[in-house]
XYZ file of C-alpha atoms in Angstrom:
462
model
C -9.683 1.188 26.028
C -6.541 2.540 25.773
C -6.087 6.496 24.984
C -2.733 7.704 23.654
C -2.242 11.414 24.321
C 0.472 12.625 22.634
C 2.994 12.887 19.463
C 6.078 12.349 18.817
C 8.195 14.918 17.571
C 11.445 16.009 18.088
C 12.614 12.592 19.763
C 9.959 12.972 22.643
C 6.146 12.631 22.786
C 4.496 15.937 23.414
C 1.002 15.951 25.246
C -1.386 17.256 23.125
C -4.110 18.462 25.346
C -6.905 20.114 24.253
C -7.161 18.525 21.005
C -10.386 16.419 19.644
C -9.599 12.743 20.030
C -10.183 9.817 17.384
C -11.275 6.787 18.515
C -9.353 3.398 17.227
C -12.249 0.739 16.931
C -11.883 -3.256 16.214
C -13.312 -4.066 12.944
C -14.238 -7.757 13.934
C -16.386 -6.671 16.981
C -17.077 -2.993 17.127
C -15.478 -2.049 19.870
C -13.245 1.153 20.674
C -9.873 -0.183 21.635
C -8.274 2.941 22.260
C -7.938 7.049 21.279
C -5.203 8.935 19.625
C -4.799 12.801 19.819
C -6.211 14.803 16.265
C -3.497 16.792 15.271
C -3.883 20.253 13.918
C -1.996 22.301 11.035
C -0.070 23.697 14.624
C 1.211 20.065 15.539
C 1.823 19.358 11.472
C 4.038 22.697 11.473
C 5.834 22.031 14.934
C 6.511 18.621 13.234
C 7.535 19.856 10.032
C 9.881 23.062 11.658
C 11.767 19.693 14.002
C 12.225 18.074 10.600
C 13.897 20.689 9.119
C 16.418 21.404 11.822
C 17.494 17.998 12.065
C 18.129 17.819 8.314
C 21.460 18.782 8.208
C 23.015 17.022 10.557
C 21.141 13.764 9.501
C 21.995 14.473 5.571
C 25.421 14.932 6.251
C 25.744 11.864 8.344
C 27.604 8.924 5.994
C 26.101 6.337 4.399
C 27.100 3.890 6.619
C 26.272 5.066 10.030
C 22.723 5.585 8.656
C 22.740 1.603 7.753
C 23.632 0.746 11.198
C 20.963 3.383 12.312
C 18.234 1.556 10.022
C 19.817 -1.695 11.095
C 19.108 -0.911 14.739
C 15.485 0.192 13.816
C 14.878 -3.386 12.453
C 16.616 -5.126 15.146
C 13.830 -3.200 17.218
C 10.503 -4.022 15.086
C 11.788 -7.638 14.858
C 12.271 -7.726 18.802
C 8.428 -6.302 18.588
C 7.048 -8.313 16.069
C 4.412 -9.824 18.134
C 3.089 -6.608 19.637
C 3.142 -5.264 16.276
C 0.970 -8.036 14.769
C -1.080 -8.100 17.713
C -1.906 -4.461 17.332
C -2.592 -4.875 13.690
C -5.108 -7.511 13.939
C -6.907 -5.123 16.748
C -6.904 -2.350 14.778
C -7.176 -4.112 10.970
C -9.352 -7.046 11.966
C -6.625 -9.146 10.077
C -6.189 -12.670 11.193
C -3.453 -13.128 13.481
C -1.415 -15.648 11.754
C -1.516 -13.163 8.686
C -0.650 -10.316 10.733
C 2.322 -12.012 11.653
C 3.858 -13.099 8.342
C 2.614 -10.238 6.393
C 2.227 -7.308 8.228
C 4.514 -7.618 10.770
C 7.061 -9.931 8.491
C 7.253 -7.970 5.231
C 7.989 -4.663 6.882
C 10.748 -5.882 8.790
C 12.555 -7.769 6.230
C 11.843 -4.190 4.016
C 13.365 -2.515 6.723
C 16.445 -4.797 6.653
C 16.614 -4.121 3.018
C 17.130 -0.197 3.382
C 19.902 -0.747 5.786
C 21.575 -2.860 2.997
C 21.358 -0.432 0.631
C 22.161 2.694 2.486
C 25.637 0.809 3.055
C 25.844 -0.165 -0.542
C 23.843 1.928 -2.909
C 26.350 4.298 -5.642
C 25.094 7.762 -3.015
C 28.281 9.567 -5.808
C 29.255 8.175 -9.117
C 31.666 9.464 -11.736
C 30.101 9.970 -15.813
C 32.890 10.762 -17.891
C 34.124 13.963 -17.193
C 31.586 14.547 -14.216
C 31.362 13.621 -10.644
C 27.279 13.144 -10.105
C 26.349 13.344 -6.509
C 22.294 11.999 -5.708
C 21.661 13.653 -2.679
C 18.411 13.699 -0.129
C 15.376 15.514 -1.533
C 15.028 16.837 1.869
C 12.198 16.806 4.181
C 9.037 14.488 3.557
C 5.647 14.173 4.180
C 4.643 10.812 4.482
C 1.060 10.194 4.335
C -0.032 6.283 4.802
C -3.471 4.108 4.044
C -4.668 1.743 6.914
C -4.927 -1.698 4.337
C -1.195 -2.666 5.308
C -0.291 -0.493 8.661
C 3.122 -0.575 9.233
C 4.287 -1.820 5.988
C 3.364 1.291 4.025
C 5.018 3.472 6.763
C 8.521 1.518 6.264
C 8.348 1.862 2.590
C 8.498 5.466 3.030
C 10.225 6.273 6.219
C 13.030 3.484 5.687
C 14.102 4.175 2.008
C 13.519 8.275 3.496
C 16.290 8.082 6.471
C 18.602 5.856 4.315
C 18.740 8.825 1.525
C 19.420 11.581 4.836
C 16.014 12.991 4.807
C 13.873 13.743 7.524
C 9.986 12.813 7.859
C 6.919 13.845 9.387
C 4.490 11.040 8.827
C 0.662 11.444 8.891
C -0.361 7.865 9.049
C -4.412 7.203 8.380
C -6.824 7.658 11.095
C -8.528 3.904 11.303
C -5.011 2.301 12.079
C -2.668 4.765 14.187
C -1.825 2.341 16.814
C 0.359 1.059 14.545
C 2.226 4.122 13.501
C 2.758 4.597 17.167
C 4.200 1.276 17.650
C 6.485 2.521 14.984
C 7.644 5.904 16.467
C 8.190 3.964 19.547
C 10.885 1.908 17.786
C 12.486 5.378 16.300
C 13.013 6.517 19.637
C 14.205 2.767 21.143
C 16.497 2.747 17.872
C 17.674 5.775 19.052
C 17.893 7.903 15.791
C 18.597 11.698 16.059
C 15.704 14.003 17.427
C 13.642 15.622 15.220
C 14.316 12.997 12.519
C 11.448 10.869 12.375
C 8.195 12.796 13.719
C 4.697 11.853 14.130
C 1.336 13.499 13.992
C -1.881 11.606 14.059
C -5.349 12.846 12.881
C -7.356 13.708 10.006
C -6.725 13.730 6.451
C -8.424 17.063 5.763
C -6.734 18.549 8.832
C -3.527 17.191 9.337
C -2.842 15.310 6.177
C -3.720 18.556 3.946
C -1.825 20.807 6.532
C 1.146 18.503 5.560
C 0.697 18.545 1.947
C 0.772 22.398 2.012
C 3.233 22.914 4.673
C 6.222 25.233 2.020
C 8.820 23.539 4.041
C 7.847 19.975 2.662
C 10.103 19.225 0.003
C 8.318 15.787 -1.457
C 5.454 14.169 -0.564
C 4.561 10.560 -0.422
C 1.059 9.354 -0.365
C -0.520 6.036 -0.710
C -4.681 5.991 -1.073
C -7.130 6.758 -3.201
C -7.238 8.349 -6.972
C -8.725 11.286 -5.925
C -6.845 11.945 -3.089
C -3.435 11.343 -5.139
C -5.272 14.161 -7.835
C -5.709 16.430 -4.797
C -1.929 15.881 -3.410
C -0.613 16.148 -7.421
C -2.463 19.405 -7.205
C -0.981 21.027 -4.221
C 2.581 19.981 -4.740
C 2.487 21.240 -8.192
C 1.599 24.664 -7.272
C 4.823 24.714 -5.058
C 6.501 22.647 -7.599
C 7.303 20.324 -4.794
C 7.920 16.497 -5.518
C 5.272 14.101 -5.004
C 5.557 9.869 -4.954
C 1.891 8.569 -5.082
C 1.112 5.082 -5.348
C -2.573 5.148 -5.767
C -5.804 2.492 -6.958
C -6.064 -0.855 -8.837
C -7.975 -2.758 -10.756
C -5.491 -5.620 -11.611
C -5.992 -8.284 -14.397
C -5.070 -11.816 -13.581
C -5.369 -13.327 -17.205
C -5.581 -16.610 -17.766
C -4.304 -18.576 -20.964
C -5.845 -21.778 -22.817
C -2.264 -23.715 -22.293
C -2.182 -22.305 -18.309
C -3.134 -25.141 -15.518
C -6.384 -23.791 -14.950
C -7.593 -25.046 -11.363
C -3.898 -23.710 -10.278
C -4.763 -20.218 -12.179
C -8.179 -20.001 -10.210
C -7.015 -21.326 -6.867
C -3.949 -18.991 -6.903
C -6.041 -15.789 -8.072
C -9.058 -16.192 -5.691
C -6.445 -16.455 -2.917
C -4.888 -13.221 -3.995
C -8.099 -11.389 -4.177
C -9.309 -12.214 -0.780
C -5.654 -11.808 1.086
C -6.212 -8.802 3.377
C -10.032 -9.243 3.124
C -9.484 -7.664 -0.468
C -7.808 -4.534 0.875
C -5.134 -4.734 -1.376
C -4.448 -2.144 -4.036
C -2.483 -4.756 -6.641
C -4.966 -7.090 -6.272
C -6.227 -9.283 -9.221
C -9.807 -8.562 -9.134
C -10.539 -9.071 -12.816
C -9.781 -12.996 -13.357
C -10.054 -12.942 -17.571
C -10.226 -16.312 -19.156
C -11.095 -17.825 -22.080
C -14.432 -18.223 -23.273
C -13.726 -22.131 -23.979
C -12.673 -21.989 -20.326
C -15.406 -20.040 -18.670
C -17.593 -21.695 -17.077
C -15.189 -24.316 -15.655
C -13.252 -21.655 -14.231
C -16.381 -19.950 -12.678
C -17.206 -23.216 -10.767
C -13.561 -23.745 -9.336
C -13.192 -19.670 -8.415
C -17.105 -20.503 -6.258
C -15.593 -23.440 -5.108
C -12.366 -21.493 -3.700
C -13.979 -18.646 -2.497
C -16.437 -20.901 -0.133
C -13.442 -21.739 1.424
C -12.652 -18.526 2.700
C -16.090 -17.620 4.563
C -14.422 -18.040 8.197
C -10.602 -17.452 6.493
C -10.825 -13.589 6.149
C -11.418 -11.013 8.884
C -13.288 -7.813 8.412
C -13.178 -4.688 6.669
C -11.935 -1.552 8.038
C -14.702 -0.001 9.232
C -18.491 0.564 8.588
C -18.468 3.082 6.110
C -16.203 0.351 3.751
C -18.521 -2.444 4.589
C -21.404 -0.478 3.296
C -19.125 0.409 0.051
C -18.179 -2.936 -1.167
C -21.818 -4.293 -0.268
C -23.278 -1.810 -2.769
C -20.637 -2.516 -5.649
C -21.640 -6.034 -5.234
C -25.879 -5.249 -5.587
C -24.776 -2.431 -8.273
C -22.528 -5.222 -9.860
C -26.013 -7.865 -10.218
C -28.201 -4.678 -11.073
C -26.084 -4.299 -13.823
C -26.305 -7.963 -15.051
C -23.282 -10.001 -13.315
C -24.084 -13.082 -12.210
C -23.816 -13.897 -8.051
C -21.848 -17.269 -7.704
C -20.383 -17.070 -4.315
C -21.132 -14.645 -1.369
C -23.312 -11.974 -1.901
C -24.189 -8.578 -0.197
C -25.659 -9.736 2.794
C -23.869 -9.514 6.121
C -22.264 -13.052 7.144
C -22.179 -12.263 10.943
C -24.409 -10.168 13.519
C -21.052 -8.025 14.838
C -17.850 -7.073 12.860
C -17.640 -5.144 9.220
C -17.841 -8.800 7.802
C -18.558 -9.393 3.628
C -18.611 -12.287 2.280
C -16.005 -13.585 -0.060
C -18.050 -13.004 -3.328
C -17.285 -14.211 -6.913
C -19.225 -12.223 -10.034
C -19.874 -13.996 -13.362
C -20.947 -12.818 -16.705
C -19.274 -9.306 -15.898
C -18.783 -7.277 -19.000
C -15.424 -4.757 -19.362
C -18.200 -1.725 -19.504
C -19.362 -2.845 -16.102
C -18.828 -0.323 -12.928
C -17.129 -3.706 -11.039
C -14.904 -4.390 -13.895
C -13.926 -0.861 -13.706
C -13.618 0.776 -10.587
C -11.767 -0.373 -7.336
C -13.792 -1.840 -4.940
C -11.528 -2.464 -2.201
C -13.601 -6.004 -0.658
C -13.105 -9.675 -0.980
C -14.880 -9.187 -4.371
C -13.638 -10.996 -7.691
C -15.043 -10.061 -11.032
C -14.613 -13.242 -13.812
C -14.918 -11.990 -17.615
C -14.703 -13.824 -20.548
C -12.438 -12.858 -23.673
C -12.728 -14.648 -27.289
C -8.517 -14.390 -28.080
C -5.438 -12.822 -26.996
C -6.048 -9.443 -28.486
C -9.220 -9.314 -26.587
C -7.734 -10.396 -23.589
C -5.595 -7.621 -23.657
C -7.972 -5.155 -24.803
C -9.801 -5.850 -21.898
C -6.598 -5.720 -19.741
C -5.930 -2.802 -20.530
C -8.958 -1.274 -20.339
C -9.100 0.592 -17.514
C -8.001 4.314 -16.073
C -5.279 1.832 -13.345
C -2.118 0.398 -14.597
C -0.787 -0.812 -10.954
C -0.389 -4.528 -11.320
C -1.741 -7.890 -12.769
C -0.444 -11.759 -13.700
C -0.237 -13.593 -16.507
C -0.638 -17.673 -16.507
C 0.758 -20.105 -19.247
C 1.641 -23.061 -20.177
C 5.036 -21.708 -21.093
C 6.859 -18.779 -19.596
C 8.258 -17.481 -22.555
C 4.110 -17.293 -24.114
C 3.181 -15.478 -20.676
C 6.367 -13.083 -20.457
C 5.044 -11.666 -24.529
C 1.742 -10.841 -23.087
C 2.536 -9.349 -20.313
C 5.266 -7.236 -21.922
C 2.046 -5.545 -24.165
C 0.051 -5.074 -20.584
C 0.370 -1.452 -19.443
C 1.063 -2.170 -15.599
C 3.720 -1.336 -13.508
C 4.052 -5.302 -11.955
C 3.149 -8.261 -13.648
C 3.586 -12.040 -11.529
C 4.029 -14.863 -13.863
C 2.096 -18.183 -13.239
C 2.051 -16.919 -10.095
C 5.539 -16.114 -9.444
C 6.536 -14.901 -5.614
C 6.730 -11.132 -3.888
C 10.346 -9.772 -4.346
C 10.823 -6.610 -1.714
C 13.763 -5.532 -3.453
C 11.169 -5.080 -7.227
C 9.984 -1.620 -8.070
C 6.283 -1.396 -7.215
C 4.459 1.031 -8.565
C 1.520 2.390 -11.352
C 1.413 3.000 -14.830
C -1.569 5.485 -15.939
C -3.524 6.832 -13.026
C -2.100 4.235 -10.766
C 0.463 6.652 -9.619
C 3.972 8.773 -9.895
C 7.095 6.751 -9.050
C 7.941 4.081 -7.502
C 8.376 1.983 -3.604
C 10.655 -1.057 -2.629
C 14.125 -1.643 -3.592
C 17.157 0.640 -4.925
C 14.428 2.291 -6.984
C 12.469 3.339 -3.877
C 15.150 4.988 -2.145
C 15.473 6.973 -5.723
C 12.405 8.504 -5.317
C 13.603 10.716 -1.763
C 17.139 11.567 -3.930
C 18.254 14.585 -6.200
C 20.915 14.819 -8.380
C 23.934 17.411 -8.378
C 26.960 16.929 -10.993
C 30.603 18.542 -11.028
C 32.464 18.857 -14.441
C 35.824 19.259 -14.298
């Protein structure tokens, strides 16, 4: 065991003795693999004040030298890439080979993205008679989820420094190793002090202290529904921005001319990447009542395959959680064709990959996120129904359509109210907006459009 004692801010680490430590503990085997410090509303503030001071010279710095900054910082995490996916699958459970392509890969090639457009993107552009200048939003409070570590810290932080703002990020409790790994690149990267800062510990210390903290001028958070209504909250009562990016419940619907065993395969896959800790997941496969039961025996099929594919679940506390939607989901009358609610090993916050037939749209798993290598098959009578039941929920984050011709697929999913839609199971584009419709979210991440969210606009008319 490992114990990290202190926080960067300022462009140094600062010991923070004294304070109540959390302890970092492998998902696959139960064991503490290390401590970070948890920070107090003090540390969040002393954060937040170094933030603030380095704002102006960072905002006025030009476009380009903060692409070669964010350059640099890529050039870094790439040079790290192993450590970083190392520390992920510690800290995550997440199978190494994943770790390395997705959550050590993505982020980096994100990162690379940002310094592209920092160098390129329109920062002043001219509207007839007026010059319109988008300038940083200022400092931001970056609060991150532990499903994809370091990926959901350079969505925020990267598209943050290429618009000139400063951050203090608050990045979740179960996974903080990461977020250190990050800092450490900062400071290797060698951006200005008091640009980046970090502060681990608690939500409902540290995270809230953040969301409060007057001289936070946005704040970006990435979890839970509630949480996002309790962030929304505060921020409005300082009228401060917020960018939340918040549940799923994701339809992956299936139509009669789509290559069905393709359809299934694909959207099993999908549900059980990340051990089903993904918020855009497709965890409502919808198909065709013609279909249905043919489906139902490929998605078992696929989903056997993944008993000794998928690593754990965060912690104990989720384990329990998506064990009890499955029971809750048979109580209520699905029926269990793969997995099940039993544990599938004596150590680790293991669940099996488990596939639910004969679920209903009024059902609690067809409605709420479960956040577990769970998949939920329904069956719809015709393409209004299909998209009645799409629709049908409080999320609006993401979804696919399949069909035997594009054109058939892209009219559907035009009528689905999500803010992503992958057709017949087209490929992850870092550069797309990704974000919620309904109470998925406010704004959006990735691409031109993220760095949008951390700008504000200022015109001359002459």
């Amino acid at each position: 065991m490992k114990a990290h004692d202190g926080m960067y801010i300022d462009g140094a680490w600062r010991p923070a003795e004294g304070r109540d430590v959390i302890e970092v503990v492998n998902p696959a085997d139960e064991r503490v693999i290390g401590t970070v410090p948890a920070g107090t509303a003090e540390d969040v503030d002393a954060a937040v004040r170094a933030a603030r001071a380095a704002l102006p010279g960072w905002s006025a710095t030009a476009p380009a030298e903060r692409a070669t900054r964010l350059a640099a910082l890529r050039d870094v995490l790439a040079a790290r890439e192993e450590e970083i996916a190392e520390t992920v699958t510690a800290e995550l459970g997440s199978p190494l080979a994943f770790s390395r392509t997705v959550h050590a890969g993505v982020p980096i090639a994100v990162a690379g993205s940002y310094a592209d457009l920092a160098a390129t993107y329109a920062f002043e552009e001219k509207i007839g008679n007026s010059t319109v200048y988008h300038e940083p939003v200022g400092v931001v409070g970056a609060i991150t989820p532990w499903n994809y570590p370091l990926h959901q810290i350079v969505a925020k932080a990267a598209p943050a420094l290429a618009a000139g703002c400063t951050v203090v990020l608050k990045p979740a409790e179960d996974t903080p190793l990461t977020a250190r790994l990050f800092a450490g690149a900062v400071d290797e990267a060698g951006l200005p002090a008091g640009v980046f800062n970090l502060v681990t510990g608690l939500g409902p210390v540290a995270g809230q202290a953040l969301a409060e903290h007057l001289d936070v001028d946005l704040v970006s958070f990435t979890g839970s529904t509630a949480v996002g209504r309790r962030i929304g909250a505060i921020a409005g009562a300082a009228v401060k921005k917020v960018a939340l990016e918040l549940g799923g419940k994701s339809a992956n619907v299936i139509l009669p001319s789509a290559d069905l065993a393709r359809a299934v395969n694909v959207g099993v896959a999908n549900v059980m990447s990340n051990s089903g800790q993904t918020c855009s997941a497709w965890t409502r496969m919808l198909v065709h009542r013609d279909q249905y039961e043919e489906a139902v025996a490929l998605a078992a099929t696929a989903a056997a395959k993944y008993g000794e594919r998928i690593g754990p679940v965060v912690n104990a506390k989720q384990a329990a959680r998506v064990r009890g939607y499955i029971e809750k989901g048979v109580a209520e009358g699905a029926r269990l064709v793969a997995g099940g609610p039993e544990s599938p090993r004596e150590r680790g916050y293991f669940v099996s990959p488990t596939v639910l037939a004969d679920v209903t749209p009024e059902m609690t798993v067809a409605q709420e996120e479960i956040f577990g290598p769970v998949l939920s098959i329904l069956r719809y009578d015709d393409e209004e129904d299909a998209l009645r039941i799409a629709n049908g929920t409080v999320y609006g984050l993401a979804g696919a359509v399949w069909a035997g011709d594009e054109a058939e697929a892209v009219a559907f999913a035009r009528r689905m109210d999500t803010g992503q839609v992958d057709i017949n199971g087209g490929r992850f584009n870092p550069l797309a907006p990704f974000g919620g419709y309904k109470q998925s979210g406010v704004g959006r991440e990735l691409g031109a459009h993220g760095l949008t969210e951390y700008l504000q606009t200022k015109s001359f008319q002459f």
